[in-house]
Amino acid sequence: MGPLVAMLSALVLTDIGVTVSRIKRNGAMWLLASLFFLTAYIFALVAGAIYLSAFYTPLTATIILAVISLVLGLIIIGIMYALNARDRRIAADKRRRSQAQTSLVIATALTLFRKQPLLAAGLAVGLGAALGLMRKPGNDRERS
């Protein structure tokens, strides 16, 4: 049993090492891309301010850009709030379903346990396995 455990642990550590290095590489690339996106955003703001200052005073043009940025930020915060509320509702619904399934298994097992203990144990295990297999594979994520 020892060599099998050593081989499996080496396989797991290798997969984890590859995953960690991939995550580090992707993180560095996202950081670099974010830097360039931020630079482009700053230059777009400067260009917008120069363009608007042709029609308004420079102070008014800057205030217009600030208000637009503030409104966009508030819209994004509102979207994030709505998505988080939806995720909480989905997680609560999953918990309720899981508790209902567990209660059904326990009630079935207790009812049968009084009459036929071996049949009850087998049925409870089978029902638990069936309920576990009926779960959809993409529904494991509760929160992002």
mmCIF file of N, CA and C in Angstrom:
data_model
loop_
_atom_site.group_PDB
_atom_site.id
_atom_site.type_symbol
_atom_site.label_atom_id
_atom_site.label_comp_id
_atom_site.label_asym_id
_atom_site.label_seq_id
_atom_site.Cartn_x
_atom_site.Cartn_y
_atom_site.Cartn_z
ATOM 1 N N MET A 1 0.823 -1.189 0.000
ATOM 2 C CA MET A 1 0.000 0.000 0.000
ATOM 3 C C MET A 1 0.872 1.260 0.000
ATOM 4 N N GLY A 2 2.056 1.200 0.603
ATOM 5 C CA GLY A 2 2.946 2.348 0.694
ATOM 6 C C GLY A 2 3.364 2.899 -0.660
ATOM 7 N N PRO A 3 3.831 2.048 -1.604
ATOM 8 C CA PRO A 3 4.233 2.579 -2.903
ATOM 9 C C PRO A 3 3.084 3.210 -3.679
ATOM 10 N N LEU A 4 1.877 2.652 -3.511
ATOM 11 C CA LEU A 4 0.723 3.216 -4.205
ATOM 12 C C LEU A 4 0.403 4.618 -3.680
ATOM 13 N N VAL A 5 0.463 4.774 -2.369
ATOM 14 C CA VAL A 5 0.202 6.086 -1.769
ATOM 15 C C VAL A 5 1.275 7.085 -2.193
ATOM 16 N N ALA A 6 2.529 6.651 -2.232
ATOM 17 C CA ALA A 6 3.617 7.540 -2.643
ATOM 18 C C ALA A 6 3.438 7.976 -4.095
ATOM 19 N N MET A 7 3.034 7.039 -4.948
ATOM 20 C CA MET A 7 2.849 7.363 -6.353
ATOM 21 C C MET A 7 1.673 8.334 -6.536
ATOM 22 N N LEU A 8 0.570 8.102 -5.823
ATOM 23 C CA LEU A 8 -0.581 8.990 -5.931
ATOM 24 C C LEU A 8 -0.274 10.391 -5.392
ATOM 25 N N SER A 9 0.471 10.448 -4.283
ATOM 26 C CA SER A 9 0.813 11.762 -3.737
ATOM 27 C C SER A 9 1.761 12.510 -4.671
ATOM 28 N N ALA A 10 2.680 11.798 -5.320
ATOM 29 C CA ALA A 10 3.573 12.446 -6.281
ATOM 30 C C ALA A 10 2.778 12.980 -7.466
ATOM 31 N N LEU A 11 1.770 12.225 -7.918
ATOM 32 C CA LEU A 11 0.931 12.665 -9.025
ATOM 33 C C LEU A 11 0.144 13.911 -8.640
ATOM 34 N N VAL A 12 -0.415 13.913 -7.439
ATOM 35 C CA VAL A 12 -1.187 15.068 -6.980
ATOM 36 C C VAL A 12 -0.286 16.293 -6.851
ATOM 37 N N LEU A 13 0.920 16.121 -6.275
ATOM 38 C CA LEU A 13 1.827 17.251 -6.117
ATOM 39 C C LEU A 13 2.271 17.791 -7.465
ATOM 40 N N THR A 14 2.470 16.928 -8.445
ATOM 41 C CA THR A 14 2.849 17.380 -9.779
ATOM 42 C C THR A 14 1.734 18.199 -10.404
ATOM 43 N N ASP A 15 0.494 17.722 -10.295
ATOM 44 C CA ASP A 15 -0.640 18.459 -10.850
ATOM 45 C C ASP A 15 -0.814 19.798 -10.150
ATOM 46 N N ILE A 16 -0.633 19.818 -8.836
ATOM 47 C CA ILE A 16 -0.764 21.071 -8.093
ATOM 48 C C ILE A 16 0.337 22.048 -8.499
ATOM 49 N N GLY A 17 1.564 21.541 -8.671
ATOM 50 C CA GLY A 17 2.663 22.413 -9.091
ATOM 51 C C GLY A 17 2.414 23.032 -10.451
ATOM 52 N N VAL A 18 1.898 22.252 -11.391
ATOM 53 C CA VAL A 18 1.587 22.772 -12.722
ATOM 54 C C VAL A 18 0.475 23.806 -12.629
ATOM 55 N N THR A 19 -0.534 23.528 -11.820
ATOM 56 C CA THR A 19 -1.658 24.453 -11.670
ATOM 57 C C THR A 19 -1.204 25.764 -11.032
ATOM 58 N N VAL A 20 -0.374 25.675 -10.006
ATOM 59 C CA VAL A 20 0.103 26.887 -9.326
ATOM 60 C C VAL A 20 0.947 27.731 -10.277
ATOM 61 N N SER A 21 1.834 27.104 -11.037
ATOM 62 C CA SER A 21 2.668 27.889 -11.952
ATOM 63 C C SER A 21 1.823 28.507 -13.066
ATOM 64 N N ARG A 22 0.771 27.805 -13.527
ATOM 65 C CA ARG A 22 -0.115 28.370 -14.544
ATOM 66 C C ARG A 22 -0.872 29.571 -13.980
ATOM 67 N N ILE A 23 -1.332 29.449 -12.735
ATOM 68 C CA ILE A 23 -2.066 30.559 -12.111
ATOM 69 C C ILE A 23 -1.153 31.765 -11.921
ATOM 70 N N LYS A 24 0.085 31.523 -11.513
ATOM 71 C CA LYS A 24 1.038 32.632 -11.350
ATOM 72 C C LYS A 24 1.303 33.320 -12.688
ATOM 73 N N ARG A 25 1.507 32.528 -13.733
ATOM 74 C CA ARG A 25 1.774 33.087 -15.057
ATOM 75 C C ARG A 25 0.580 33.894 -15.534
ATOM 76 N N ASN A 26 -0.636 33.334 -15.389
ATOM 77 C CA ASN A 26 -1.825 34.060 -15.810
ATOM 78 C C ASN A 26 -2.023 35.333 -15.001
ATOM 79 N N GLY A 27 -1.719 35.268 -13.705
ATOM 80 C CA GLY A 27 -1.834 36.460 -12.865
ATOM 81 C C GLY A 27 -0.893 37.567 -13.317
ATOM 82 N N ALA A 28 0.331 37.194 -13.661
ATOM 83 C CA ALA A 28 1.296 38.188 -14.134
ATOM 84 C C ALA A 28 0.847 38.794 -15.465
ATOM 85 N N MET A 29 0.315 37.964 -16.339
ATOM 86 C CA MET A 29 -0.141 38.471 -17.641
ATOM 87 C C MET A 29 -1.371 39.384 -17.472
ATOM 88 N N TRP A 30 -2.292 39.020 -16.579
ATOM 89 C CA TRP A 30 -3.454 39.878 -16.333
ATOM 90 C C TRP A 30 -3.022 41.204 -15.716
ATOM 91 N N LEU A 31 -2.027 41.155 -14.842
ATOM 92 C CA LEU A 31 -1.521 42.394 -14.243
ATOM 93 C C LEU A 31 -0.932 43.318 -15.307
ATOM 94 N N LEU A 32 -0.148 42.744 -16.216
ATOM 95 C CA LEU A 32 0.451 43.531 -17.288
ATOM 96 C C LEU A 32 -0.625 44.084 -18.221
ATOM 97 N N ALA A 33 -1.596 43.244 -18.583
ATOM 98 C CA ALA A 33 -2.690 43.709 -19.447
ATOM 99 C C ALA A 33 -3.490 44.805 -18.755
ATOM 100 N N SER A 34 -3.726 44.657 -17.457
ATOM 101 C CA SER A 34 -4.468 45.675 -16.702
ATOM 102 C C SER A 34 -3.732 47.009 -16.696
ATOM 103 N N LEU A 35 -2.421 46.957 -16.598
ATOM 104 C CA LEU A 35 -1.625 48.178 -16.640
ATOM 105 C C LEU A 35 -1.829 48.910 -17.962
ATOM 106 N N PHE A 36 -1.812 48.164 -19.075
ATOM 107 C CA PHE A 36 -2.016 48.796 -20.377
ATOM 108 C C PHE A 36 -3.456 49.278 -20.555
ATOM 109 N N PHE A 37 -4.426 48.535 -20.025
ATOM 110 C CA PHE A 37 -5.813 49.000 -20.087
ATOM 111 C C PHE A 37 -5.981 50.292 -19.289
ATOM 112 N N LEU A 38 -5.347 50.364 -18.128
ATOM 113 C CA LEU A 38 -5.422 51.573 -17.310
ATOM 114 C C LEU A 38 -4.779 52.749 -18.039
ATOM 115 N N THR A 39 -3.648 52.506 -18.682
ATOM 116 C CA THR A 39 -2.985 53.564 -19.450
ATOM 117 C C THR A 39 -3.885 54.049 -20.583
ATOM 118 N N ALA A 40 -4.518 53.122 -21.294
ATOM 119 C CA ALA A 40 -5.423 53.499 -22.378
ATOM 120 C C ALA A 40 -6.604 54.287 -21.842
ATOM 121 N N TYR A 41 -7.113 53.894 -20.682
ATOM 122 C CA TYR A 41 -8.248 54.599 -20.080
ATOM 123 C C TYR A 41 -7.858 56.030 -19.722
ATOM 124 N N ILE A 42 -6.679 56.195 -19.155
ATOM 125 C CA ILE A 42 -6.224 57.543 -18.785
ATOM 126 C C ILE A 42 -6.075 58.417 -20.019
ATOM 127 N N PHE A 43 -5.481 57.865 -21.086
ATOM 128 C CA PHE A 43 -5.335 58.653 -22.306
ATOM 129 C C PHE A 43 -6.702 58.959 -22.939
ATOM 130 N N ALA A 44 -7.654 58.049 -22.826
ATOM 131 C CA ALA A 44 -8.998 58.313 -23.341
ATOM 132 C C ALA A 44 -9.651 59.445 -22.551
ATOM 133 N N LEU A 45 -9.435 59.473 -21.236
ATOM 134 C CA LEU A 45 -9.977 60.577 -20.437
ATOM 135 C C LEU A 45 -9.338 61.907 -20.821
ATOM 136 N N VAL A 46 -8.038 61.890 -21.031
ATOM 137 C CA VAL A 46 -7.350 63.123 -21.434
ATOM 138 C C VAL A 46 -7.864 63.588 -22.790
ATOM 139 N N ALA A 47 -8.002 62.641 -23.729
ATOM 140 C CA ALA A 47 -8.503 63.003 -25.060
ATOM 141 C C ALA A 47 -9.932 63.530 -24.976
ATOM 142 N N GLY A 48 -10.760 62.904 -24.134
ATOM 143 C CA GLY A 48 -12.127 63.384 -23.962
ATOM 144 C C GLY A 48 -12.166 64.777 -23.365
ATOM 145 N N ALA A 49 -11.290 65.024 -22.404
ATOM 146 C CA ALA A 49 -11.229 66.358 -21.799
ATOM 147 C C ALA A 49 -10.782 67.398 -22.819
ATOM 148 N N ILE A 50 -9.810 67.065 -23.646
ATOM 149 C CA ILE A 50 -9.349 68.015 -24.673
ATOM 150 C C ILE A 50 -10.458 68.278 -25.685
ATOM 151 N N TYR A 51 -11.158 67.210 -26.083
ATOM 152 C CA TYR A 51 -12.252 67.372 -27.052
ATOM 153 C C TYR A 51 -13.376 68.227 -26.471
ATOM 154 N N LEU A 52 -13.781 67.919 -25.229
ATOM 155 C CA LEU A 52 -14.863 68.689 -24.620
ATOM 156 C C LEU A 52 -14.459 70.130 -24.330
ATOM 157 N N SER A 53 -13.162 70.361 -24.096
ATOM 158 C CA SER A 53 -12.731 71.737 -23.811
ATOM 159 C C SER A 53 -12.806 72.612 -25.060
ATOM 160 N N ALA A 54 -12.993 72.004 -26.235
ATOM 161 C CA ALA A 54 -13.213 72.808 -27.433
ATOM 162 C C ALA A 54 -14.608 73.414 -27.422
ATOM 163 N N PHE A 55 -15.558 72.768 -26.726
ATOM 164 C CA PHE A 55 -16.934 73.259 -26.671
ATOM 165 C C PHE A 55 -17.249 73.958 -25.351
ATOM 166 N N TYR A 56 -16.613 73.522 -24.262
ATOM 167 C CA TYR A 56 -16.861 74.075 -22.925
ATOM 168 C C TYR A 56 -15.537 74.569 -22.355
ATOM 169 N N THR A 57 -15.621 75.169 -21.182
ATOM 170 C CA THR A 57 -14.380 75.560 -20.512
ATOM 171 C C THR A 57 -13.688 74.288 -20.004
ATOM 172 N N PRO A 58 -12.380 74.319 -19.785
ATOM 173 C CA PRO A 58 -11.690 73.118 -19.299
ATOM 174 C C PRO A 58 -12.253 72.587 -17.980
ATOM 175 N N LEU A 59 -12.668 73.463 -17.091
ATOM 176 C CA LEU A 59 -13.243 73.028 -15.824
ATOM 177 C C LEU A 59 -14.572 72.299 -16.052
ATOM 178 N N THR A 60 -15.411 72.827 -16.908
ATOM 179 C CA THR A 60 -16.697 72.192 -17.208
ATOM 180 C C THR A 60 -16.479 70.839 -17.882
ATOM 181 N N ALA A 61 -15.531 70.763 -18.799
ATOM 182 C CA ALA A 61 -15.231 69.495 -19.477
ATOM 183 C C ALA A 61 -14.767 68.444 -18.478
ATOM 184 N N THR A 62 -13.939 68.845 -17.529
ATOM 185 C CA THR A 62 -13.457 67.909 -16.508
ATOM 186 C C THR A 62 -14.601 67.446 -15.613
ATOM 187 N N ILE A 63 -15.486 68.353 -15.239
ATOM 188 C CA ILE A 63 -16.623 67.992 -14.396
ATOM 189 C C ILE A 63 -17.560 67.038 -15.141
ATOM 190 N N ILE A 64 -17.775 67.264 -16.422
ATOM 191 C CA ILE A 64 -18.624 66.366 -17.219
ATOM 192 C C ILE A 64 -18.036 64.958 -17.223
ATOM 193 N N LEU A 65 -16.735 64.838 -17.437
ATOM 194 C CA LEU A 65 -16.096 63.517 -17.436
ATOM 195 C C LEU A 65 -16.168 62.861 -16.059
ATOM 196 N N ALA A 66 -16.027 63.670 -15.004
ATOM 197 C CA ALA A 66 -16.105 63.124 -13.649
ATOM 198 C C ALA A 66 -17.509 62.595 -13.361
ATOM 199 N N VAL A 67 -18.544 63.317 -13.768
ATOM 200 C CA VAL A 67 -19.924 62.879 -13.544
ATOM 201 C C VAL A 67 -20.208 61.601 -14.335
ATOM 202 N N ILE A 68 -19.747 61.541 -15.568
ATOM 203 C CA ILE A 68 -19.941 60.332 -16.378
ATOM 204 C C ILE A 68 -19.261 59.140 -15.717
ATOM 205 N N SER A 69 -18.035 59.327 -15.230
ATOM 206 C CA SER A 69 -17.318 58.246 -14.552
ATOM 207 C C SER A 69 -18.037 57.822 -13.275
ATOM 208 N N LEU A 70 -18.554 58.772 -12.527
ATOM 209 C CA LEU A 70 -19.289 58.469 -11.297
ATOM 210 C C LEU A 70 -20.548 57.662 -11.592
ATOM 211 N N VAL A 71 -21.295 58.058 -12.610
ATOM 212 C CA VAL A 71 -22.524 57.340 -12.971
ATOM 213 C C VAL A 71 -22.193 55.916 -13.419
ATOM 214 N N LEU A 72 -21.157 55.764 -14.239
ATOM 215 C CA LEU A 72 -20.767 54.421 -14.680
ATOM 216 C C LEU A 72 -20.337 53.555 -13.492
ATOM 217 N N GLY A 73 -19.610 54.118 -12.559
ATOM 218 C CA GLY A 73 -19.202 53.382 -11.372
ATOM 219 C C GLY A 73 -20.396 52.936 -10.542
ATOM 220 N N LEU A 74 -21.384 53.818 -10.384
ATOM 221 C CA LEU A 74 -22.585 53.460 -9.626
ATOM 222 C C LEU A 74 -23.385 52.369 -10.336
ATOM 223 N N ILE A 75 -23.435 52.412 -11.658
ATOM 224 C CA ILE A 75 -24.133 51.370 -12.417
ATOM 225 C C ILE A 75 -23.442 50.024 -12.206
ATOM 226 N N ILE A 76 -22.133 50.008 -12.246
ATOM 227 C CA ILE A 76 -21.377 48.756 -12.051
ATOM 228 C C ILE A 76 -21.594 48.216 -10.636
ATOM 229 N N ILE A 77 -21.600 49.099 -9.635
ATOM 230 C CA ILE A 77 -21.856 48.657 -8.257
ATOM 231 C C ILE A 77 -23.266 48.077 -8.141
ATOM 232 N N GLY A 78 -24.239 48.691 -8.793
ATOM 233 C CA GLY A 78 -25.604 48.166 -8.787
ATOM 234 C C GLY A 78 -25.689 46.789 -9.422
ATOM 235 N N ILE A 79 -24.996 46.589 -10.526
ATOM 236 C CA ILE A 79 -24.976 45.278 -11.182
ATOM 237 C C ILE A 79 -24.336 44.237 -10.272
ATOM 238 N N MET A 80 -23.219 44.603 -9.621
ATOM 239 C CA MET A 80 -22.559 43.667 -8.702
ATOM 240 C C MET A 80 -23.481 43.308 -7.541
ATOM 241 N N TYR A 81 -24.194 44.276 -7.015
ATOM 242 C CA TYR A 81 -25.118 44.021 -5.905
ATOM 243 C C TYR A 81 -26.215 43.050 -6.341
ATOM 244 N N ALA A 82 -26.775 43.264 -7.529
ATOM 245 C CA ALA A 82 -27.835 42.383 -8.033
ATOM 246 C C ALA A 82 -27.318 40.965 -8.257
ATOM 247 N N LEU A 83 -26.113 40.829 -8.807
ATOM 248 C CA LEU A 83 -25.541 39.495 -9.035
ATOM 249 C C LEU A 83 -25.255 38.783 -7.721
ATOM 250 N N ASN A 84 -24.753 39.502 -6.728
ATOM 251 C CA ASN A 84 -24.500 38.889 -5.420
ATOM 252 C C ASN A 84 -25.796 38.457 -4.745
ATOM 253 N N ALA A 85 -26.843 39.254 -4.873
ATOM 254 C CA ALA A 85 -28.138 38.879 -4.299
ATOM 255 C C ALA A 85 -28.684 37.626 -4.983
ATOM 256 N N ARG A 86 -28.522 37.541 -6.305
ATOM 257 C CA ARG A 86 -28.969 36.346 -7.030
ATOM 258 C C ARG A 86 -28.196 35.118 -6.581
ATOM 259 N N ASP A 87 -26.874 35.266 -6.403
ATOM 260 C CA ASP A 87 -26.057 34.137 -5.937
ATOM 261 C C ASP A 87 -26.482 33.685 -4.543
ATOM 262 N N ARG A 88 -26.814 34.643 -3.659
ATOM 263 C CA ARG A 88 -27.280 34.270 -2.313
ATOM 264 C C ARG A 88 -28.600 33.514 -2.374
ATOM 265 N N ARG A 89 -29.508 33.950 -3.252
ATOM 266 C CA ARG A 89 -30.792 33.248 -3.397
ATOM 267 C C ARG A 89 -30.585 31.831 -3.923
ATOM 268 N N ILE A 90 -29.702 31.664 -4.886
ATOM 269 C CA ILE A 90 -29.422 30.332 -5.437
ATOM 270 C C ILE A 90 -28.820 29.434 -4.372
ATOM 271 N N ALA A 91 -27.871 29.961 -3.584
ATOM 272 C CA ALA A 91 -27.243 29.162 -2.525
ATOM 273 C C ALA A 91 -28.255 28.761 -1.462
ATOM 274 N N ALA A 92 -29.143 29.664 -1.089
ATOM 275 C CA ALA A 92 -30.169 29.336 -0.092
ATOM 276 C C ALA A 92 -31.125 28.276 -0.632
ATOM 277 N N ASP A 93 -31.479 28.375 -1.903
ATOM 278 C CA ASP A 93 -32.360 27.369 -2.507
ATOM 279 C C ASP A 93 -31.688 26.000 -2.534
ATOM 280 N N LYS A 94 -30.386 25.958 -2.844
ATOM 281 C CA LYS A 94 -29.646 24.684 -2.835
ATOM 282 C C LYS A 94 -29.612 24.087 -1.435
ATOM 283 N N ARG A 95 -29.402 24.943 -0.425
ATOM 284 C CA ARG A 95 -29.389 24.451 0.952
ATOM 285 C C ARG A 95 -30.744 23.870 1.341
ATOM 286 N N ARG A 96 -31.822 24.553 0.964
ATOM 287 C CA ARG A 96 -33.162 24.041 1.278
ATOM 288 C C ARG A 96 -33.417 22.705 0.602
ATOM 289 N N ARG A 97 -33.036 22.582 -0.660
ATOM 290 C CA ARG A 97 -33.223 21.306 -1.367
ATOM 291 C C ARG A 97 -32.414 20.199 -0.732
ATOM 292 N N SER A 98 -31.170 20.505 -0.364
ATOM 293 C CA SER A 98 -30.308 19.499 0.252
ATOM 294 C C SER A 98 -30.881 19.056 1.598
ATOM 295 N N GLN A 99 -31.377 20.003 2.381
ATOM 296 C CA GLN A 99 -31.967 19.654 3.671
ATOM 297 C C GLN A 99 -33.224 18.816 3.496
ATOM 298 N N ALA A 100 -34.023 19.119 2.467
ATOM 299 C CA ALA A 100 -35.232 18.330 2.208
ATOM 300 C C ALA A 100 -34.867 16.898 1.809
ATOM 301 N N GLN A 101 -33.840 16.758 0.985
ATOM 302 C CA GLN A 101 -33.409 15.419 0.572
ATOM 303 C C GLN A 101 -32.881 14.634 1.760
ATOM 304 N N THR A 102 -32.119 15.288 2.610
ATOM 305 C CA THR A 102 -31.581 14.621 3.795
ATOM 306 C C THR A 102 -32.712 14.205 4.734
ATOM 307 N N SER A 103 -33.686 15.073 4.918
ATOM 308 C CA SER A 103 -34.826 14.735 5.778
ATOM 309 C C SER A 103 -35.599 13.545 5.226
ATOM 310 N N LEU A 104 -35.753 13.481 3.905
ATOM 311 C CA LEU A 104 -36.448 12.361 3.276
ATOM 312 C C LEU A 104 -35.703 11.050 3.515
ATOM 313 N N VAL A 105 -34.386 11.079 3.374
ATOM 314 C CA VAL A 105 -33.590 9.872 3.597
ATOM 315 C C VAL A 105 -33.683 9.425 5.052
ATOM 316 N N ILE A 106 -33.588 10.363 5.979
ATOM 317 C CA ILE A 106 -33.645 10.018 7.404
ATOM 318 C C ILE A 106 -35.025 9.490 7.777
ATOM 319 N N ALA A 107 -36.075 10.128 7.282
ATOM 320 C CA ALA A 107 -37.429 9.673 7.601
ATOM 321 C C ALA A 107 -37.681 8.272 7.053
ATOM 322 N N THR A 108 -37.224 8.020 5.840
ATOM 323 C CA THR A 108 -37.394 6.691 5.243
ATOM 324 C C THR A 108 -36.629 5.645 6.037
ATOM 325 N N ALA A 109 -35.409 5.983 6.389
ATOM 326 C CA ALA A 109 -34.576 5.027 7.130
ATOM 327 C C ALA A 109 -35.168 4.747 8.511
ATOM 328 N N LEU A 110 -35.645 5.755 9.213
ATOM 329 C CA LEU A 110 -36.202 5.542 10.547
ATOM 330 C C LEU A 110 -37.500 4.745 10.510
ATOM 331 N N THR A 111 -38.323 5.008 9.491
ATOM 332 C CA THR A 111 -39.575 4.271 9.368
ATOM 333 C C THR A 111 -39.315 2.791 9.127
ATOM 334 N N LEU A 112 -38.410 2.496 8.213
ATOM 335 C CA LEU A 112 -38.120 1.095 7.900
ATOM 336 C C LEU A 112 -37.253 0.421 8.957
ATOM 337 N N PHE A 113 -36.474 1.230 9.668
ATOM 338 C CA PHE A 113 -35.550 0.652 10.648
ATOM 339 C C PHE A 113 -36.302 -0.076 11.761
ATOM 340 N N ARG A 114 -37.460 0.424 12.091
ATOM 341 C CA ARG A 114 -38.242 -0.220 13.153
ATOM 342 C C ARG A 114 -38.733 -1.595 12.736
ATOM 343 N N LYS A 115 -39.041 -1.759 11.457
ATOM 344 C CA LYS A 115 -39.609 -3.028 10.989
ATOM 345 C C LYS A 115 -38.541 -3.993 10.493
ATOM 346 N N GLN A 116 -37.641 -3.509 9.618
ATOM 347 C CA GLN A 116 -36.608 -4.372 9.042
ATOM 348 C C GLN A 116 -35.287 -3.603 9.014
ATOM 349 N N PRO A 117 -34.448 -3.788 10.017
ATOM 350 C CA PRO A 117 -33.225 -2.986 10.136
ATOM 351 C C PRO A 117 -32.270 -3.137 8.948
ATOM 352 N N LEU A 118 -32.028 -4.336 8.447
ATOM 353 C CA LEU A 118 -31.073 -4.509 7.347
ATOM 354 C C LEU A 118 -31.599 -3.908 6.049
ATOM 355 N N LEU A 119 -32.871 -4.101 5.773
ATOM 356 C CA LEU A 119 -33.467 -3.516 4.582
ATOM 357 C C LEU A 119 -33.439 -1.992 4.669
ATOM 358 N N ALA A 120 -33.678 -1.470 5.851
ATOM 359 C CA ALA A 120 -33.678 -0.016 6.039
ATOM 360 C C ALA A 120 -32.301 0.569 5.780
ATOM 361 N N ALA A 121 -31.274 -0.070 6.284
ATOM 362 C CA ALA A 121 -29.913 0.443 6.076
ATOM 363 C C ALA A 121 -29.552 0.416 4.596
ATOM 364 N N GLY A 122 -29.864 -0.670 3.925
ATOM 365 C CA GLY A 122 -29.566 -0.770 2.495
ATOM 366 C C GLY A 122 -30.338 0.248 1.677
ATOM 367 N N LEU A 123 -31.607 0.433 2.009
ATOM 368 C CA LEU A 123 -32.436 1.385 1.288
ATOM 369 C C LEU A 123 -31.949 2.817 1.513
ATOM 370 N N ALA A 124 -31.556 3.143 2.729
ATOM 371 C CA ALA A 124 -31.065 4.495 3.021
ATOM 372 C C ALA A 124 -29.795 4.792 2.239
ATOM 373 N N VAL A 125 -28.895 3.823 2.195
ATOM 374 C CA VAL A 125 -27.652 4.023 1.436
ATOM 375 C C VAL A 125 -27.974 4.170 -0.050
ATOM 376 N N GLY A 126 -28.850 3.317 -0.566
ATOM 377 C CA GLY A 126 -29.217 3.398 -1.981
ATOM 378 C C GLY A 126 -29.899 4.698 -2.337
ATOM 379 N N LEU A 127 -30.831 5.151 -1.483
ATOM 380 C CA LEU A 127 -31.529 6.401 -1.734
ATOM 381 C C LEU A 127 -30.580 7.591 -1.656
ATOM 382 N N GLY A 128 -29.667 7.555 -0.693
ATOM 383 C CA GLY A 128 -28.665 8.626 -0.596
ATOM 384 C C GLY A 128 -27.784 8.677 -1.828
ATOM 385 N N ALA A 129 -27.370 7.512 -2.329
ATOM 386 C CA ALA A 129 -26.542 7.466 -3.535
ATOM 387 C C ALA A 129 -27.321 7.966 -4.746
ATOM 388 N N ALA A 130 -28.605 7.559 -4.844
ATOM 389 C CA ALA A 130 -29.422 8.004 -5.974
ATOM 390 C C ALA A 130 -29.609 9.516 -5.955
ATOM 391 N N LEU A 131 -29.866 10.085 -4.797
ATOM 392 C CA LEU A 131 -30.027 11.536 -4.700
ATOM 393 C C LEU A 131 -28.724 12.257 -5.027
ATOM 394 N N GLY A 132 -27.614 11.663 -4.621
ATOM 395 C CA GLY A 132 -26.315 12.261 -4.940
ATOM 396 C C GLY A 132 -26.013 12.209 -6.423
ATOM 397 N N LEU A 133 -26.436 11.165 -7.096
ATOM 398 C CA LEU A 133 -26.185 11.040 -8.529
ATOM 399 C C LEU A 133 -27.121 11.906 -9.362
ATOM 400 N N MET A 134 -28.255 12.294 -8.796
ATOM 401 C CA MET A 134 -29.214 13.112 -9.538
ATOM 402 C C MET A 134 -28.793 14.575 -9.595
ATOM 403 N N ARG A 135 -27.795 14.960 -8.837
ATOM 404 C CA ARG A 135 -27.321 16.345 -8.872
ATOM 405 C C ARG A 135 -26.732 16.653 -10.229
ATOM 406 N N LYS A 136 -26.923 17.869 -10.674
ATOM 407 C CA LYS A 136 -26.346 18.296 -11.946
ATOM 408 C C LYS A 136 -24.893 18.673 -11.711
ATOM 409 N N PRO A 137 -23.967 18.273 -12.617
ATOM 410 C CA PRO A 137 -22.545 18.538 -12.381
ATOM 411 C C PRO A 137 -22.185 20.015 -12.385
ATOM 412 N N GLY A 138 -22.889 20.870 -13.084
ATOM 413 C CA GLY A 138 -22.542 22.286 -13.137
ATOM 414 C C GLY A 138 -23.057 23.085 -11.963
ATOM 415 N N ASN A 139 -23.812 22.461 -11.064
ATOM 416 C CA ASN A 139 -24.431 23.182 -9.952
ATOM 417 C C ASN A 139 -23.616 23.107 -8.674
ATOM 418 N N ASP A 140 -22.361 22.769 -8.730
ATOM 419 C CA ASP A 140 -21.538 22.659 -7.532
ATOM 420 C C ASP A 140 -21.090 24.014 -7.022
ATOM 421 N N ARG A 141 -21.111 25.021 -7.858
ATOM 422 C CA ARG A 141 -20.611 26.347 -7.489
ATOM 423 C C ARG A 141 -21.709 27.137 -6.813
ATOM 424 N N GLU A 142 -21.459 27.526 -5.546
ATOM 425 C CA GLU A 142 -22.450 28.325 -4.842
ATOM 426 C C GLU A 142 -22.180 29.793 -4.997
ATOM 427 N N ARG A 143 -20.911 30.197 -4.815
ATOM 428 C CA ARG A 143 -20.539 31.604 -4.942
ATOM 429 C C ARG A 143 -19.299 31.693 -5.797
ATOM 430 N N SER A 144 -19.230 32.823 -6.512
ATOM 431 C CA SER A 144 -18.061 33.011 -7.325
ATOM 432 C C SER A 144 -17.029 33.817 -6.640
#
